[in-house]
Amino acid sequence: MTAYIARRMLLMIPTLLGILFVSFVIVQFAPGGPVERVIAQLSGADTGASSRISGSSGGDFGSRSQVGASNDAVNSKYRGAQGLDPAFIKSLEQQFGFDKPAPERFALMLWNFMRFDFGKSYFRDVSVIQLIKEKLPVSMSLGIWMTLLTYLISIPLGVRKAVQDGSRFDIWTSGIIIIGFAIPGFLFAILLIILFAGGSFFDLFPLRGLTSDNWAQLPWYSKAIDYAWHLTLPLISMALGAFATMTLLTKNSFLDEIRKQYVMTARAKGCNERQVLYGHVFRNAMLIVIAGFPSAFIHAFFSGSLLIETIFSLDGLGLLGFESVLNRDYPVVFGTLFIFSLVGLVVNLISDLAYMWIDPRIDFEAREV
């Protein structure tokens, strides 16, 4: 087991390098950048995503060390830079680190990331780590509670659907699940706002934030109620698709195990249905459910909440990453990408180790990575 864990941890290094390298290369060809953003602000142009996309397509991470001494040279490189001093443009390049060639900047980024130094945001004057710490509680609330809610409902429901396969209960619950899976989470969130958050019908739930303005003055039990009150609509919106997927996965896994020979043997020995289901089938059927846990958790924790955070005005990691990409805030983009990728790899390793805990027949020492 120790050798397997060591091999997996060593494999994380080239995996992270590959993720960062591919992302870095893609950014070379991304139009717009922080220098263009500052120029657009100084010139009074629109700094939205559309204007940045329509900007220069030369890539911000290309070599910017050769800046001309005339405005014509500057204008040929940065759209909208007419009338700006070339020395000022060069100082912007130095400020953002674009005066160095791309390989040198990539090597410097890797060296800093090895020391978990992610730098500071270009436009917020705050370190990337500090930004993540500020946004983390929101994403933790959504991701952890959504994962728990999904598993607590989906696993018992999936087991019952497997036991009553083909029954009326199985048919009508499958219809509801399929309809729920077909509805995008963000669209369902808008529907919930219209129905229950003061849209056109009822005003029962808050529309923004995780807590009320007077949350600090509330007693502890009122704080818990207020917190759950704010989380209700976002959690329902996010859990819709994951709930359907996990329920059907659990049902199919249990159906596959129930039809195996060892179940018939257990019944022939006199075991009742509860003993067969939870004493024999459950452990084997849950392996595939556990295998899907890392991807479900990472999706819910880091990426699945992007649109939901935007719709419900929740300032979390998903919204931070989205805004950083639009604003070309590259330290935040690459810093969060590195952290998210590292967490994903670690959680996948933990998931593999959980296999052995549930089924001791699995021997990682005997397998090749």
Coordinates of C-alpha atoms in Angstrom, one line a residue:
M1 CA 0.0 0.0 0.0
T2 CA 2.8 2.4 0.8
A3 CA 4.5 1.8 -2.5
Y4 CA 1.2 2.4 -4.4
I5 CA 0.6 5.7 -2.5
A6 CA 4.1 6.8 -3.2
R7 CA 3.7 6.0 -7.0
R8 CA 0.4 7.9 -7.1
M9 CA 1.9 10.9 -5.4
L10 CA 4.8 11.0 -7.8
L11 CA 2.5 10.8 -10.8
M12 CA 0.7 13.9 -9.5
I13 CA 3.8 15.9 -10.4
P14 CA 3.8 15.3 -14.2
T15 CA 0.0 15.5 -14.2
L16 CA 0.0 19.0 -12.6
L17 CA 2.8 20.1 -15.0
G18 CA 0.8 18.9 -17.9
I19 CA -2.3 20.8 -16.8
L20 CA -0.4 24.0 -16.2
F21 CA 1.5 23.7 -19.5
V22 CA -1.5 23.1 -21.6
S23 CA -3.4 26.0 -19.9
F24 CA -0.4 28.3 -20.3
V25 CA -0.1 27.5 -24.0
I26 CA -3.8 28.1 -24.6
V27 CA -3.5 31.5 -22.9
Q28 CA -0.8 32.5 -25.5
F29 CA -3.5 32.6 -28.1
A30 CA -6.2 34.2 -25.9
P31 CA -7.2 37.7 -27.2
G32 CA -7.0 40.6 -24.8
G33 CA -5.1 40.8 -21.5
P34 CA -4.5 42.9 -18.4
V35 CA -2.4 45.5 -20.4
E36 CA -5.3 45.9 -22.9
R37 CA -7.7 46.1 -20.0
V38 CA -5.8 49.0 -18.4
I39 CA -5.5 50.7 -21.8
A40 CA -9.3 50.3 -22.4
Q41 CA -10.0 51.9 -19.0
L42 CA -7.7 54.8 -19.7
S43 CA -9.2 55.4 -23.1
G44 CA -12.8 55.1 -21.8
A45 CA -13.6 52.1 -23.9
D46 CA -15.8 49.2 -22.9
T47 CA -13.9 46.8 -20.6
G48 CA -16.4 44.0 -20.8
A49 CA -15.7 40.5 -22.1
S50 CA -16.9 41.3 -25.6
S51 CA -14.4 44.2 -26.0
R52 CA -11.6 42.1 -24.7
I53 CA -12.4 39.3 -27.1
S54 CA -12.4 41.7 -30.0
G55 CA -9.0 43.0 -29.0
S56 CA -5.6 42.0 -30.3
S57 CA -5.3 38.3 -30.9
G58 CA -1.6 38.2 -30.5
G59 CA -1.7 36.7 -27.0
D60 CA -0.6 38.4 -23.8
F61 CA 1.9 35.8 -22.9
G62 CA 4.0 36.3 -26.0
S63 CA 7.2 38.2 -25.8
R64 CA 6.6 41.9 -25.1
S65 CA 10.1 43.0 -24.6
Q66 CA 10.3 44.7 -28.0
V67 CA 8.2 47.8 -27.5
G68 CA 8.7 50.5 -30.2
A69 CA 9.6 54.0 -29.4
S70 CA 6.9 55.5 -31.4
N71 CA 3.1 55.6 -30.9
D72 CA 2.7 53.8 -34.2
A73 CA 4.5 50.8 -32.9
V74 CA 2.5 50.8 -29.7
N75 CA -0.8 51.2 -31.6
S76 CA 0.1 48.3 -33.9
K77 CA 0.4 46.1 -30.8
Y78 CA -2.3 47.4 -28.5
R79 CA -5.6 48.4 -29.8
G80 CA -6.8 51.6 -28.4
A81 CA -3.4 52.8 -27.2
Q82 CA -3.3 55.9 -29.5
G83 CA -1.9 58.9 -27.6
L84 CA -0.3 56.9 -24.8
D85 CA 3.3 57.2 -24.0
P86 CA 5.3 54.2 -25.1
A87 CA 7.3 54.3 -21.8
F88 CA 4.0 54.0 -19.9
I89 CA 3.1 51.0 -22.0
K90 CA 6.4 49.4 -21.2
S91 CA 6.0 50.1 -17.5
L92 CA 2.6 48.3 -17.7
E93 CA 4.3 45.3 -19.3
Q94 CA 6.9 45.2 -16.5
Q95 CA 4.3 45.6 -13.9
F96 CA 2.4 42.5 -15.2
G97 CA 5.6 40.6 -16.0
F98 CA 5.0 40.5 -19.7
D99 CA 8.5 42.0 -20.5
K100 CA 10.0 38.5 -20.1
P101 CA 9.7 35.7 -22.7
A102 CA 7.0 33.1 -22.3
P103 CA 9.4 30.2 -21.3
E104 CA 11.0 32.3 -18.6
R105 CA 7.6 33.3 -17.2
F106 CA 6.4 29.7 -17.2
A107 CA 9.5 28.5 -15.4
L108 CA 9.1 31.3 -12.8
M109 CA 5.5 30.4 -12.3
L110 CA 6.4 26.7 -11.7
W111 CA 9.1 27.7 -9.2
N112 CA 6.6 29.9 -7.3
F113 CA 3.9 27.2 -7.4
M114 CA 6.4 24.7 -5.9
R115 CA 6.6 27.0 -2.9
F116 CA 2.8 27.6 -2.9
D117 CA 3.5 31.2 -3.8
F118 CA 0.7 32.2 -6.2
G119 CA 1.4 35.9 -6.3
K120 CA -1.1 38.7 -6.1
S121 CA -4.2 39.6 -8.2
Y122 CA -3.5 42.1 -10.9
F123 CA -6.5 44.2 -10.2
R124 CA -7.4 43.6 -6.5
D125 CA -4.0 44.1 -4.9
V126 CA -4.7 41.0 -2.7
S127 CA -2.8 37.8 -2.7
V128 CA -4.4 34.8 -4.5
I129 CA -4.3 32.8 -1.3
Q130 CA -6.2 35.5 0.6
L131 CA -8.8 35.7 -2.2
I132 CA -9.4 32.0 -2.0
K133 CA -9.7 32.1 1.8
E134 CA -12.3 34.9 1.4
K135 CA -14.4 33.0 -1.1
L136 CA -13.9 29.5 0.3
P137 CA -16.7 29.5 2.9
V138 CA -19.3 30.1 0.3
S139 CA -18.2 27.3 -2.0
M140 CA -17.6 25.0 1.0
S141 CA -21.2 25.6 2.1
L142 CA -22.6 24.8 -1.3
G143 CA -20.3 21.9 -2.1
I144 CA -20.4 20.0 1.2
W145 CA -24.1 20.4 1.8
M146 CA -25.0 19.5 -1.7
T147 CA -22.9 16.4 -1.7
L148 CA -24.3 15.3 1.7
L149 CA -27.9 16.0 0.6
T150 CA -27.4 14.2 -2.7
Y151 CA -25.9 11.0 -1.1
L152 CA -28.4 11.0 1.8
I153 CA -31.4 11.0 -0.6
S154 CA -30.0 9.2 -3.6
I155 CA -28.6 6.1 -2.0
P156 CA -31.7 5.1 0.0
L157 CA -34.0 6.0 -2.9
G158 CA -31.7 4.0 -5.4
V159 CA -31.8 1.0 -3.1
R160 CA -35.5 1.0 -2.8
K161 CA -35.9 1.4 -6.6
A162 CA -33.6 -1.6 -7.1
V163 CA -35.6 -3.7 -4.6
Q164 CA -38.9 -2.7 -6.2
D165 CA -37.6 -2.8 -9.8
G166 CA -40.5 -2.5 -12.2
S167 CA -43.1 -1.6 -9.6
R168 CA -45.3 1.5 -9.8
F169 CA -43.1 3.3 -7.3
D170 CA -40.0 2.6 -9.5
I171 CA -41.8 3.9 -12.6
W172 CA -43.1 7.2 -11.4
T173 CA -39.9 8.0 -9.4
S174 CA -37.9 7.3 -12.6
G175 CA -40.1 9.7 -14.5
I176 CA -39.5 12.4 -12.0
I177 CA -35.8 11.8 -11.9
I178 CA -35.4 11.9 -15.7
I179 CA -37.4 15.1 -15.9
G180 CA -35.3 16.6 -13.1
F181 CA -32.1 15.5 -14.9
A182 CA -33.2 17.1 -18.2
I183 CA -33.8 20.5 -16.6
P184 CA -30.6 22.6 -16.4
G185 CA -29.7 23.7 -12.8
F186 CA -29.5 27.4 -13.7
L187 CA -32.9 27.3 -15.4
F188 CA -34.5 25.6 -12.4
A189 CA -32.9 28.2 -10.2
I190 CA -34.6 31.0 -12.2
L191 CA -37.9 29.1 -11.8
L192 CA -37.4 28.9 -8.1
I193 CA -36.7 32.6 -7.8
I194 CA -39.9 33.4 -9.8
L195 CA -42.0 31.1 -7.6
F196 CA -40.5 31.5 -4.1
A197 CA -38.1 34.5 -4.0
G198 CA -40.3 37.4 -4.8
G199 CA -40.4 37.0 -8.5
S200 CA -44.1 36.8 -9.5
F201 CA -45.7 34.6 -6.8
F202 CA -44.4 34.1 -3.3
D203 CA -41.6 35.9 -1.3
L204 CA -40.5 33.1 1.0
F205 CA -36.8 32.9 0.5
P206 CA -33.9 35.5 0.2
L207 CA -32.5 36.2 -3.2
R208 CA -28.8 36.9 -2.3
G209 CA -26.1 36.0 0.2
L210 CA -25.7 33.2 2.7
T211 CA -26.8 35.1 5.7
S212 CA -29.0 38.1 6.6
D213 CA -27.5 41.5 7.4
N214 CA -28.2 41.1 11.2
W215 CA -26.8 37.5 11.3
A216 CA -24.1 38.5 13.8
Q217 CA -26.7 39.7 16.3
L218 CA -28.8 36.6 16.1
P219 CA -28.7 33.8 18.7
W220 CA -27.0 30.5 17.6
Y221 CA -30.3 28.7 16.8
S222 CA -31.5 31.6 14.8
K223 CA -28.2 31.7 12.9
A224 CA -28.6 28.1 12.0
I225 CA -32.1 28.7 10.7
D226 CA -31.1 31.8 8.8
Y227 CA -28.2 30.0 7.2
A228 CA -30.4 27.1 6.1
W229 CA -33.0 29.5 4.9
H230 CA -30.5 31.2 2.6
L231 CA -29.1 27.8 1.4
T232 CA -32.4 26.2 0.5
L233 CA -32.9 27.5 -3.1
P234 CA -29.3 27.3 -4.2
L235 CA -28.9 23.7 -2.9
I236 CA -32.1 22.6 -4.6
S237 CA -30.9 24.1 -7.9
M238 CA -27.5 22.5 -7.7
A239 CA -28.6 19.1 -6.4
L240 CA -31.2 18.5 -9.1
G241 CA -28.8 17.0 -11.7
A242 CA -26.5 15.2 -9.3
F243 CA -29.5 13.7 -7.4
A244 CA -30.8 12.1 -10.6
T245 CA -27.4 10.7 -11.6
M246 CA -26.6 9.3 -8.2
T247 CA -30.0 7.7 -7.8
L248 CA -29.9 5.8 -11.1
L249 CA -26.2 4.9 -10.5
T250 CA -27.1 3.4 -7.1
K251 CA -30.1 1.5 -8.5
N252 CA -28.3 0.0 -11.4
S253 CA -25.4 -1.0 -9.2
F254 CA -27.6 -2.8 -6.8
L255 CA -29.6 -4.5 -9.5
D256 CA -26.3 -5.8 -11.0
E257 CA -25.3 -7.3 -7.6
I258 CA -28.7 -8.7 -6.7
R259 CA -28.7 -10.9 -9.8
K260 CA -25.4 -12.5 -9.0
Q261 CA -24.9 -16.1 -7.8
Y262 CA -23.7 -15.3 -4.2
V263 CA -27.1 -13.6 -3.5
M264 CA -28.9 -16.7 -4.5
T265 CA -26.6 -18.7 -2.2
A266 CA -27.2 -16.4 0.7
R267 CA -31.0 -16.7 0.3
A268 CA -30.6 -20.5 0.1
K269 CA -28.8 -20.5 3.4
G270 CA -31.8 -18.9 5.0
C271 CA -30.8 -15.2 5.1
N272 CA -33.7 -12.8 5.0
E273 CA -33.9 -10.0 2.5
R274 CA -32.5 -7.4 4.9
Q275 CA -29.5 -9.6 5.7
V276 CA -28.9 -10.3 2.0
L277 CA -29.3 -6.6 1.0
Y278 CA -27.2 -5.0 3.7
G279 CA -25.0 -7.8 4.7
H280 CA -23.9 -9.0 1.3
V281 CA -25.1 -6.7 -1.6
F282 CA -24.6 -3.3 -0.1
R283 CA -20.8 -3.4 0.3
N284 CA -20.2 -4.7 -3.2
A285 CA -22.8 -2.4 -4.8
M286 CA -21.4 0.7 -3.1
L287 CA -18.0 0.4 -4.8
I288 CA -19.1 2.1 -8.0
V289 CA -20.9 4.8 -6.0
I290 CA -17.7 5.5 -4.1
A291 CA -15.8 5.6 -7.4
G292 CA -18.0 8.5 -8.5
F293 CA -17.6 10.4 -5.3
P294 CA -14.4 12.4 -6.2
S295 CA -15.8 13.7 -9.5
A296 CA -19.1 14.5 -7.9
F297 CA -17.5 16.3 -5.0
I298 CA -15.0 18.3 -7.1
H299 CA -17.8 19.3 -9.5
A300 CA -20.0 20.5 -6.7
F301 CA -17.3 22.1 -4.7
F302 CA -15.4 24.0 -7.4
S303 CA -17.2 24.2 -10.8
G304 CA -20.8 23.2 -10.4
S305 CA -21.8 26.3 -8.4
L306 CA -20.6 28.9 -11.0
L307 CA -24.0 29.8 -12.5
I308 CA -25.8 29.2 -9.2
E309 CA -23.4 31.6 -7.4
T310 CA -24.0 34.2 -10.1
I311 CA -27.8 33.9 -10.0
F312 CA -28.1 34.0 -6.2
S313 CA -25.3 36.6 -5.8
L314 CA -23.1 34.2 -3.8
D315 CA -19.5 35.4 -3.8
G316 CA -17.7 32.0 -4.0
L317 CA -14.8 30.3 -5.8
G318 CA -16.9 29.7 -8.9
L319 CA -17.7 33.3 -9.4
L320 CA -14.1 34.3 -8.6
G321 CA -12.8 32.0 -11.3
F322 CA -15.3 33.2 -13.9
E323 CA -14.6 36.9 -13.2
S324 CA -10.8 36.3 -13.2
V325 CA -11.0 34.7 -16.7
L326 CA -13.0 37.6 -18.0
N327 CA -10.7 40.2 -16.4
R328 CA -7.6 38.3 -17.5
D329 CA -6.4 38.2 -13.9
Y330 CA -3.9 35.4 -14.7
P331 CA -2.4 34.9 -11.2
V332 CA -5.9 34.1 -9.9
V333 CA -6.7 31.9 -12.9
F334 CA -3.5 29.8 -12.7
G335 CA -3.4 29.8 -8.9
T336 CA -7.0 28.5 -8.5
L337 CA -6.4 26.0 -11.4
F338 CA -3.3 24.6 -9.6
I339 CA -5.1 24.3 -6.3
F340 CA -8.3 22.7 -7.8
S341 CA -6.2 20.2 -9.8
L342 CA -4.2 19.3 -6.8
V343 CA -7.2 18.8 -4.6
G344 CA -8.9 16.7 -7.4
L345 CA -5.8 14.4 -7.6
V346 CA -5.7 14.0 -3.8
V347 CA -9.4 13.2 -3.6
N348 CA -9.1 10.6 -6.3
L349 CA -6.3 8.9 -4.4
I350 CA -8.4 8.9 -1.2
S351 CA -11.2 7.3 -3.2
D352 CA -9.0 4.5 -4.4
L353 CA -7.9 3.9 -0.8
A354 CA -11.5 3.8 0.3
Y355 CA -12.0 0.8 -2.1
M356 CA -9.6 -1.3 0.0
W357 CA -11.4 -0.2 3.2
I358 CA -14.7 -1.4 1.9
D359 CA -13.5 -4.5 0.0
P360 CA -10.3 -6.0 1.5
R361 CA -10.0 -8.3 -1.5
I362 CA -8.6 -5.3 -3.5
D363 CA -4.8 -5.3 -3.3
F364 CA -3.1 -2.2 -4.6
E365 CA 0.3 -3.6 -3.9
A366 CA -0.2 -6.3 -6.6
R367 CA -1.3 -3.9 -9.4
E368 CA 0.6 -1.7 -11.7
V369 CA -0.2 2.0 -11.9

